[in-house]
Amino acid sequence: MERNLQSGERLRPVDLARAHGLSTQAVRNYEEAGILPVAGRTSHGYRTYTRLHARALSAFLALVPGHGHRTAAAVMRAVNRGAADEAFRLIDESHAELLEDRRTLGAVENALRDLEPGTLPSETSAPPGRPHPPGRPGPAVRSSGRWRAGSASVPPPSASGSARAGEPRRDPRTGYRVYDEADVRDARLARQLRRGGYPLERIAPLIAQVRSAGGIEPLEAALAEWRARLSARGRAMVSGAAELEAYLRARG
């Protein structure tokens, strides 16, 4: 179909749409949004497109999987108005976000790797407020909106991110809520999973499974899914870059 498109100087909206699996209205919408260059018009006012428009549409559709619709559209608009440096800056930002996501995944994997089997308390462990077993660290007390345990300081998680049910106890002397070491660890894990794009509604059940199992096995599938998602996005960025380069060359 691409060879058919390139064989003629003028293309109808339906030609462009069929070649890319779109509706003619979608093609018109992309032109109006600045994603495609402005179309020519026949003497009767009908839109006409060229091979350059086909290249632009291919580039946009290739950019979307790696950069998202909004960024891909912004990149194409920048290119079409001659602001290539702005387009490259937007692409650089997407790559920086992907790198940060990879670092976050690595941080989660390293943190979990440091947890030896059996160190995670199960759901049958003593709830907050009861004496800790001998040798176990004491509770972490909420202070000025942050939780502190030794040198660690993390923001308190939302109710959706907490793996424990019920309201934690309060220190009768200060009125502060009191949490134990496992609560703080759960808060850290929930925060990292959120940064990695893990669905909020699935975090609490996942952490509950980790605690119940006494190990990190329930997280292995989630981490593998996360890693695969990042790899797919990275590969999509490579494909998008190739199509965008072809469009830039076509523009001259």
PDB file of C-alpha atoms in Angstrom:
ATOM      1  CA  MET A   1       0.000   0.000   0.000  1.00  0.00           C
ATOM      2  CA  GLU A   2       2.883   2.349   0.765  1.00  0.00           C
ATOM      3  CA  ARG A   3       4.212   1.796  -2.811  1.00  0.00           C
ATOM      4  CA  ASN A   4       0.817   2.735  -4.216  1.00  0.00           C
ATOM      5  CA  LEU A   5       0.786   5.898  -2.153  1.00  0.00           C
ATOM      6  CA  GLN A   6       4.157   6.987  -3.425  1.00  0.00           C
ATOM      7  CA  SER A   7       3.333   6.400  -7.069  1.00  0.00           C
ATOM      8  CA  GLY A   8       1.243   9.559  -7.458  1.00  0.00           C
ATOM      9  CA  GLU A   9       1.799  13.218  -6.734  1.00  0.00           C
ATOM     10  CA  ARG A  10      -1.670  13.780  -5.271  1.00  0.00           C
ATOM     11  CA  LEU A  11      -3.393  11.665  -2.680  1.00  0.00           C
ATOM     12  CA  ARG A  12      -6.960  11.840  -1.512  1.00  0.00           C
ATOM     13  CA  PRO A  13      -7.736  11.723   2.212  1.00  0.00           C
ATOM     14  CA  VAL A  14      -9.129   8.228   1.748  1.00  0.00           C
ATOM     15  CA  ASP A  15      -5.837   7.068   0.172  1.00  0.00           C
ATOM     16  CA  LEU A  16      -3.853   8.306   3.126  1.00  0.00           C
ATOM     17  CA  ALA A  17      -6.366   6.867   5.584  1.00  0.00           C
ATOM     18  CA  ARG A  18      -6.474   3.396   4.077  1.00  0.00           C
ATOM     19  CA  ALA A  19      -2.701   3.130   3.866  1.00  0.00           C
ATOM     20  CA  HIS A  20      -2.392   3.747   7.617  1.00  0.00           C
ATOM     21  CA  GLY A  21      -5.515   1.979   8.876  1.00  0.00           C
ATOM     22  CA  LEU A  22      -7.279   5.205   9.814  1.00  0.00           C
ATOM     23  CA  SER A  23     -10.536   6.944   9.023  1.00  0.00           C
ATOM     24  CA  THR A  24     -10.568   9.921   6.675  1.00  0.00           C
ATOM     25  CA  GLN A  25     -11.838  12.043   9.552  1.00  0.00           C
ATOM     26  CA  ALA A  26      -8.776  11.074  11.610  1.00  0.00           C
ATOM     27  CA  VAL A  27      -6.514  12.251   8.787  1.00  0.00           C
ATOM     28  CA  ARG A  28      -8.353  15.574   8.643  1.00  0.00           C
ATOM     29  CA  ASN A  29      -8.125  15.906  12.422  1.00  0.00           C
ATOM     30  CA  TYR A  30      -4.376  15.318  12.349  1.00  0.00           C
ATOM     31  CA  GLU A  31      -3.956  17.998   9.719  1.00  0.00           C
ATOM     32  CA  GLU A  32      -6.035  20.477  11.705  1.00  0.00           C
ATOM     33  CA  ALA A  33      -3.971  19.676  14.820  1.00  0.00           C
ATOM     34  CA  GLY A  34      -0.743  20.528  12.961  1.00  0.00           C
ATOM     35  CA  ILE A  35       0.513  16.949  13.019  1.00  0.00           C
ATOM     36  CA  LEU A  36       0.449  16.924   9.208  1.00  0.00           C
ATOM     37  CA  PRO A  37       1.493  19.783   6.960  1.00  0.00           C
ATOM     38  CA  VAL A  38      -1.345  21.865   5.565  1.00  0.00           C
ATOM     39  CA  ALA A  39      -3.028  20.046   2.686  1.00  0.00           C
ATOM     40  CA  GLY A  40      -3.413  21.444  -0.789  1.00  0.00           C
ATOM     41  CA  ARG A  41      -6.842  22.111  -2.242  1.00  0.00           C
ATOM     42  CA  THR A  42      -8.400  21.363  -5.600  1.00  0.00           C
ATOM     43  CA  SER A  43     -10.328  23.977  -7.521  1.00  0.00           C
ATOM     44  CA  HIS A  44     -13.440  22.534  -5.887  1.00  0.00           C
ATOM     45  CA  GLY A  45     -12.001  22.857  -2.375  1.00  0.00           C
ATOM     46  CA  TYR A  46     -11.177  19.179  -1.797  1.00  0.00           C
ATOM     47  CA  ARG A  47      -8.065  18.330   0.229  1.00  0.00           C
ATOM     48  CA  THR A  48      -5.109  16.779  -1.550  1.00  0.00           C
ATOM     49  CA  TYR A  49      -2.090  15.197   0.089  1.00  0.00           C
ATOM     50  CA  THR A  50       1.358  14.159  -1.112  1.00  0.00           C
ATOM     51  CA  ARG A  51       4.084  11.676  -0.269  1.00  0.00           C
ATOM     52  CA  LEU A  52       5.328  14.186   2.300  1.00  0.00           C
ATOM     53  CA  HIS A  53       2.018  13.947   4.162  1.00  0.00           C
ATOM     54  CA  ALA A  54       2.268  10.160   4.075  1.00  0.00           C
ATOM     55  CA  ARG A  55       5.753  10.389   5.590  1.00  0.00           C
ATOM     56  CA  ALA A  56       4.496  12.755   8.290  1.00  0.00           C
ATOM     57  CA  LEU A  57       1.647  10.441   9.220  1.00  0.00           C
ATOM     58  CA  SER A  58       3.958   7.426   9.345  1.00  0.00           C
ATOM     59  CA  ALA A  59       6.340   9.329  11.601  1.00  0.00           C
ATOM     60  CA  PHE A  60       3.603  10.406  13.980  1.00  0.00           C
ATOM     61  CA  LEU A  61       2.096   6.935  14.298  1.00  0.00           C
ATOM     62  CA  ALA A  62       5.564   5.493  14.925  1.00  0.00           C
ATOM     63  CA  LEU A  63       6.333   8.071  17.617  1.00  0.00           C
ATOM     64  CA  VAL A  64       3.145   7.454  19.627  1.00  0.00           C
ATOM     65  CA  PRO A  65       4.044   4.040  21.165  1.00  0.00           C
ATOM     66  CA  GLY A  66       7.332   5.310  22.561  1.00  0.00           C
ATOM     67  CA  HIS A  67       6.492   8.888  23.486  1.00  0.00           C
ATOM     68  CA  GLY A  68       2.721   8.968  23.934  1.00  0.00           C
ATOM     69  CA  HIS A  69       0.133  10.801  21.852  1.00  0.00           C
ATOM     70  CA  ARG A  70       0.661  14.235  23.395  1.00  0.00           C
ATOM     71  CA  THR A  71       4.440  14.312  23.012  1.00  0.00           C
ATOM     72  CA  ALA A  72       4.331  12.757  19.550  1.00  0.00           C
ATOM     73  CA  ALA A  73       1.853  15.423  18.429  1.00  0.00           C
ATOM     74  CA  ALA A  74       4.019  18.186  19.932  1.00  0.00           C
ATOM     75  CA  VAL A  75       7.087  16.814  18.133  1.00  0.00           C
ATOM     76  CA  MET A  76       5.311  16.810  14.782  1.00  0.00           C
ATOM     77  CA  ARG A  77       3.918  20.300  15.263  1.00  0.00           C
ATOM     78  CA  ALA A  78       7.399  21.578  16.086  1.00  0.00           C
ATOM     79  CA  VAL A  79       8.895  19.938  12.993  1.00  0.00           C
ATOM     80  CA  ASN A  80       6.146  21.250  10.748  1.00  0.00           C
ATOM     81  CA  ARG A  81       6.702  24.838  11.856  1.00  0.00           C
ATOM     82  CA  GLY A  82      10.445  24.490  11.354  1.00  0.00           C
ATOM     83  CA  ALA A  83      11.404  24.240  15.041  1.00  0.00           C
ATOM     84  CA  ALA A  84      13.460  21.043  14.849  1.00  0.00           C
ATOM     85  CA  ASP A  85      15.422  21.850  18.005  1.00  0.00           C
ATOM     86  CA  GLU A  86      12.183  22.041  19.985  1.00  0.00           C
ATOM     87  CA  ALA A  87      11.189  18.644  18.608  1.00  0.00           C
ATOM     88  CA  PHE A  88      14.545  17.166  19.631  1.00  0.00           C
ATOM     89  CA  ARG A  89      14.208  18.627  23.128  1.00  0.00           C
ATOM     90  CA  LEU A  90      10.830  16.922  23.557  1.00  0.00           C
ATOM     91  CA  ILE A  91      12.335  13.634  22.426  1.00  0.00           C
ATOM     92  CA  ASP A  92      15.251  14.070  24.831  1.00  0.00           C
ATOM     93  CA  GLU A  93      12.797  14.573  27.693  1.00  0.00           C
ATOM     94  CA  SER A  94      11.044  11.308  26.850  1.00  0.00           C
ATOM     95  CA  HIS A  95      14.357   9.466  26.833  1.00  0.00           C
ATOM     96  CA  ALA A  96      15.231  11.025  30.193  1.00  0.00           C
ATOM     97  CA  GLU A  97      11.904   9.823  31.616  1.00  0.00           C
ATOM     98  CA  LEU A  98      12.575   6.313  30.343  1.00  0.00           C
ATOM     99  CA  LEU A  99      16.043   6.354  31.907  1.00  0.00           C
ATOM    100  CA  GLU A 100      14.575   7.474  35.239  1.00  0.00           C
ATOM    101  CA  ASP A 101      12.005   4.661  35.034  1.00  0.00           C
ATOM    102  CA  ARG A 102      14.826   2.173  34.449  1.00  0.00           C
ATOM    103  CA  ARG A 103      16.702   3.534  37.450  1.00  0.00           C
ATOM    104  CA  THR A 104      13.577   3.255  39.574  1.00  0.00           C
ATOM    105  CA  LEU A 105      13.131  -0.362  38.522  1.00  0.00           C
ATOM    106  CA  GLY A 106      16.759  -1.027  39.382  1.00  0.00           C
ATOM    107  CA  ALA A 107      16.295   0.573  42.803  1.00  0.00           C
ATOM    108  CA  VAL A 108      13.281  -1.634  43.525  1.00  0.00           C
ATOM    109  CA  GLU A 109      15.126  -4.762  42.391  1.00  0.00           C
ATOM    110  CA  ASN A 110      18.157  -3.894  44.514  1.00  0.00           C
ATOM    111  CA  ALA A 111      16.012  -3.193  47.569  1.00  0.00           C
ATOM    112  CA  LEU A 112      14.211  -6.507  47.209  1.00  0.00           C
ATOM    113  CA  ARG A 113      17.458  -8.349  46.581  1.00  0.00           C
ATOM    114  CA  ASP A 114      18.709  -7.107  49.943  1.00  0.00           C
ATOM    115  CA  LEU A 115      15.768  -8.729  51.703  1.00  0.00           C
ATOM    116  CA  GLU A 116      16.755 -12.209  52.735  1.00  0.00           C
ATOM    117  CA  PRO A 117      14.102 -14.953  52.598  1.00  0.00           C
ATOM    118  CA  GLY A 118      11.970 -15.002  55.698  1.00  0.00           C
ATOM    119  CA  THR A 119      12.707 -11.432  56.805  1.00  0.00           C
ATOM    120  CA  LEU A 120       9.310 -10.119  55.754  1.00  0.00           C
ATOM    121  CA  PRO A 121       6.734 -10.541  58.530  1.00  0.00           C
ATOM    122  CA  SER A 122       3.553 -12.357  57.617  1.00  0.00           C
ATOM    123  CA  GLU A 123      -0.016 -11.152  58.047  1.00  0.00           C
ATOM    124  CA  THR A 124      -0.104 -13.046  61.330  1.00  0.00           C
ATOM    125  CA  SER A 125       2.629 -10.880  62.845  1.00  0.00           C
ATOM    126  CA  ALA A 126       1.790  -8.826  65.882  1.00  0.00           C
ATOM    127  CA  PRO A 127      -0.161  -5.721  64.843  1.00  0.00           C
ATOM    128  CA  PRO A 128       1.121  -2.203  65.493  1.00  0.00           C
ATOM    129  CA  GLY A 129       0.824  -1.262  69.132  1.00  0.00           C
ATOM    130  CA  ARG A 130       1.798  -4.629  70.561  1.00  0.00           C
ATOM    131  CA  PRO A 131       5.283  -5.295  71.957  1.00  0.00           C
ATOM    132  CA  HIS A 132       7.853  -6.207  69.329  1.00  0.00           C
ATOM    133  CA  PRO A 133       9.542  -9.609  69.553  1.00  0.00           C
ATOM    134  CA  PRO A 134      13.017  -9.630  71.118  1.00  0.00           C
ATOM    135  CA  GLY A 135      15.672  -8.435  68.708  1.00  0.00           C
ATOM    136  CA  ARG A 136      13.177  -6.704  66.417  1.00  0.00           C
ATOM    137  CA  PRO A 137      13.523  -2.950  65.796  1.00  0.00           C
ATOM    138  CA  GLY A 138      11.104  -0.683  67.605  1.00  0.00           C
ATOM    139  CA  PRO A 139       8.320   1.329  66.053  1.00  0.00           C
ATOM    140  CA  ALA A 140       8.715   4.302  63.758  1.00  0.00           C
ATOM    141  CA  VAL A 141       6.888   7.404  64.938  1.00  0.00           C
ATOM    142  CA  ARG A 142       5.228   9.803  62.537  1.00  0.00           C
ATOM    143  CA  SER A 143       6.894  13.187  62.848  1.00  0.00           C
ATOM    144  CA  SER A 144       6.073  16.418  60.966  1.00  0.00           C
ATOM    145  CA  GLY A 145       4.322  14.597  58.167  1.00  0.00           C
ATOM    146  CA  ARG A 146       7.137  12.068  57.604  1.00  0.00           C
ATOM    147  CA  TRP A 147       7.940   8.677  59.049  1.00  0.00           C
ATOM    148  CA  ARG A 148      11.300   8.139  60.682  1.00  0.00           C
ATOM    149  CA  ALA A 149      13.045   4.885  61.526  1.00  0.00           C
ATOM    150  CA  GLY A 150      16.703   5.327  62.352  1.00  0.00           C
ATOM    151  CA  SER A 151      18.171   7.445  59.568  1.00  0.00           C
ATOM    152  CA  ALA A 152      15.341   6.661  57.135  1.00  0.00           C
ATOM    153  CA  SER A 153      12.699   9.236  56.320  1.00  0.00           C
ATOM    154  CA  VAL A 154       9.864   8.590  53.892  1.00  0.00           C
ATOM    155  CA  PRO A 155       6.514  10.265  53.261  1.00  0.00           C
ATOM    156  CA  PRO A 156       3.482   8.402  54.629  1.00  0.00           C
ATOM    157  CA  PRO A 157       1.657   6.372  51.957  1.00  0.00           C
ATOM    158  CA  SER A 158      -1.946   6.883  50.964  1.00  0.00           C
ATOM    159  CA  ALA A 159      -4.610   4.585  52.318  1.00  0.00           C
ATOM    160  CA  SER A 160      -4.613   2.788  48.958  1.00  0.00           C
ATOM    161  CA  GLY A 161      -0.898   2.121  49.206  1.00  0.00           C
ATOM    162  CA  SER A 162      -0.931   0.698  52.706  1.00  0.00           C
ATOM    163  CA  ALA A 163      -0.756  -3.064  53.008  1.00  0.00           C
ATOM    164  CA  ARG A 164      -2.277  -3.143  56.497  1.00  0.00           C
ATOM    165  CA  ALA A 165      -5.882  -2.804  57.430  1.00  0.00           C
ATOM    166  CA  GLY A 166      -7.095  -0.722  60.340  1.00  0.00           C
ATOM    167  CA  GLU A 167      -5.912   2.462  61.951  1.00  0.00           C
ATOM    168  CA  PRO A 168      -2.423   2.377  63.505  1.00  0.00           C
ATOM    169  CA  ARG A 169      -2.193   3.064  67.215  1.00  0.00           C
ATOM    170  CA  ARG A 170      -1.154   6.423  68.673  1.00  0.00           C
ATOM    171  CA  ASP A 171       1.489   7.144  71.257  1.00  0.00           C
ATOM    172  CA  PRO A 172      -0.482   8.095  74.398  1.00  0.00           C
ATOM    173  CA  ARG A 173       2.127  10.680  75.385  1.00  0.00           C
ATOM    174  CA  THR A 174       2.560  12.536  72.082  1.00  0.00           C
ATOM    175  CA  GLY A 175      -0.573  11.624  70.139  1.00  0.00           C
ATOM    176  CA  TYR A 176       1.540  10.653  67.124  1.00  0.00           C
ATOM    177  CA  ARG A 177       0.589   7.601  65.106  1.00  0.00           C
ATOM    178  CA  VAL A 178       3.048   4.748  65.638  1.00  0.00           C
ATOM    179  CA  TYR A 179       4.273   2.445  62.868  1.00  0.00           C
ATOM    180  CA  ASP A 180       6.736  -0.400  62.864  1.00  0.00           C
ATOM    181  CA  GLU A 181       9.645  -1.202  60.570  1.00  0.00           C
ATOM    182  CA  ALA A 182       7.491  -3.246  58.190  1.00  0.00           C
ATOM    183  CA  ASP A 183       5.114  -0.298  57.697  1.00  0.00           C
ATOM    184  CA  VAL A 184       7.995   1.946  56.665  1.00  0.00           C
ATOM    185  CA  ARG A 185       9.340  -0.700  54.290  1.00  0.00           C
ATOM    186  CA  ASP A 186       5.889  -1.107  52.760  1.00  0.00           C
ATOM    187  CA  ALA A 187       5.682   2.668  52.281  1.00  0.00           C
ATOM    188  CA  ARG A 188       9.006   2.692  50.453  1.00  0.00           C
ATOM    189  CA  LEU A 189       7.986  -0.203  48.227  1.00  0.00           C
ATOM    190  CA  ALA A 190       4.598   1.349  47.439  1.00  0.00           C
ATOM    191  CA  ARG A 191       6.245   4.633  46.522  1.00  0.00           C
ATOM    192  CA  GLN A 192       8.725   2.977  44.159  1.00  0.00           C
ATOM    193  CA  LEU A 193       6.004   0.924  42.496  1.00  0.00           C
ATOM    194  CA  ARG A 194       3.949   4.071  41.954  1.00  0.00           C
ATOM    195  CA  ARG A 195       6.954   5.832  40.407  1.00  0.00           C
ATOM    196  CA  GLY A 196       7.300   2.902  38.050  1.00  0.00           C
ATOM    197  CA  GLY A 197       3.728   3.247  36.840  1.00  0.00           C
ATOM    198  CA  TYR A 198       2.274   0.282  38.724  1.00  0.00           C
ATOM    199  CA  PRO A 199      -1.533   0.706  39.098  1.00  0.00           C
ATOM    200  CA  LEU A 200      -2.420   2.203  42.481  1.00  0.00           C
ATOM    201  CA  GLU A 201      -5.340  -0.138  43.079  1.00  0.00           C
ATOM    202  CA  ARG A 202      -3.045  -3.174  42.740  1.00  0.00           C
ATOM    203  CA  ILE A 203      -0.285  -2.021  45.079  1.00  0.00           C
ATOM    204  CA  ALA A 204      -1.975  -2.819  48.406  1.00  0.00           C
ATOM    205  CA  PRO A 205      -3.008  -6.379  47.408  1.00  0.00           C
ATOM    206  CA  LEU A 206       0.469  -7.000  46.005  1.00  0.00           C
ATOM    207  CA  ILE A 207       2.246  -5.903  49.187  1.00  0.00           C
ATOM    208  CA  ALA A 208      -0.219  -7.959  51.213  1.00  0.00           C
ATOM    209  CA  GLN A 209       0.771 -11.004  49.152  1.00  0.00           C
ATOM    210  CA  VAL A 210       4.450 -10.291  49.748  1.00  0.00           C
ATOM    211  CA  ARG A 211       3.903 -10.072  53.497  1.00  0.00           C
ATOM    212  CA  SER A 212       1.713 -13.163  53.581  1.00  0.00           C
ATOM    213  CA  ALA A 213       4.218 -15.220  51.610  1.00  0.00           C
ATOM    214  CA  GLY A 214       7.108 -13.975  53.732  1.00  0.00           C
ATOM    215  CA  GLY A 215       9.132 -13.279  50.586  1.00  0.00           C
ATOM    216  CA  ILE A 216       9.269 -11.404  47.299  1.00  0.00           C
ATOM    217  CA  GLU A 217       8.025 -14.156  44.965  1.00  0.00           C
ATOM    218  CA  PRO A 218       4.677 -12.406  44.318  1.00  0.00           C
ATOM    219  CA  LEU A 219       6.607  -9.397  42.970  1.00  0.00           C
ATOM    220  CA  GLU A 220       8.607 -11.308  40.391  1.00  0.00           C
ATOM    221  CA  ALA A 221       5.855 -11.287  37.780  1.00  0.00           C
ATOM    222  CA  ALA A 222       5.205  -7.590  38.358  1.00  0.00           C
ATOM    223  CA  LEU A 223       8.894  -6.745  37.959  1.00  0.00           C
ATOM    224  CA  ALA A 224       9.141  -8.826  34.795  1.00  0.00           C
ATOM    225  CA  GLU A 225       6.092  -7.038  33.393  1.00  0.00           C
ATOM    226  CA  TRP A 226       7.592  -3.680  34.330  1.00  0.00           C
ATOM    227  CA  ARG A 227      10.917  -4.557  32.680  1.00  0.00           C
ATOM    228  CA  ALA A 228       9.192  -5.762  29.512  1.00  0.00           C
ATOM    229  CA  ARG A 229       7.158  -2.565  29.343  1.00  0.00           C
ATOM    230  CA  LEU A 230      10.301  -0.431  29.533  1.00  0.00           C
ATOM    231  CA  SER A 231      12.038  -2.518  26.885  1.00  0.00           C
ATOM    232  CA  ALA A 232       9.049  -2.238  24.556  1.00  0.00           C
ATOM    233  CA  ARG A 233       8.987   1.525  25.000  1.00  0.00           C
ATOM    234  CA  GLY A 234      12.710   1.798  24.295  1.00  0.00           C
ATOM    235  CA  ARG A 235      12.362  -0.223  21.115  1.00  0.00           C
ATOM    236  CA  ALA A 236       9.370   1.869  20.052  1.00  0.00           C
ATOM    237  CA  MET A 237      11.475   5.003  20.498  1.00  0.00           C
ATOM    238  CA  VAL A 238      14.074   3.560  18.111  1.00  0.00           C
ATOM    239  CA  SER A 239      11.401   2.811  15.506  1.00  0.00           C
ATOM    240  CA  GLY A 240       9.892   6.259  15.937  1.00  0.00           C
ATOM    241  CA  ALA A 241      13.280   7.915  15.503  1.00  0.00           C
ATOM    242  CA  ALA A 242      13.812   6.101  12.197  1.00  0.00           C
ATOM    243  CA  GLU A 243      10.454   7.249  10.807  1.00  0.00           C
ATOM    244  CA  LEU A 244      10.989  10.803  12.015  1.00  0.00           C
ATOM    245  CA  GLU A 245      14.411  10.909  10.369  1.00  0.00           C
ATOM    246  CA  ALA A 246      12.832   9.753   7.085  1.00  0.00           C
ATOM    247  CA  TYR A 247      10.279  12.559   7.359  1.00  0.00           C
ATOM    248  CA  LEU A 248      12.961  15.172   8.131  1.00  0.00           C
ATOM    249  CA  ARG A 249      14.934  14.053   5.063  1.00  0.00           C
ATOM    250  CA  ALA A 250      11.812  14.251   2.925  1.00  0.00           C
ATOM    251  CA  ARG A 251      11.217  17.807   4.098  1.00  0.00           C
ATOM    252  CA  GLY A 252      14.720  18.736   3.007  1.00  0.00           C
TER     253      GLY A 252
END
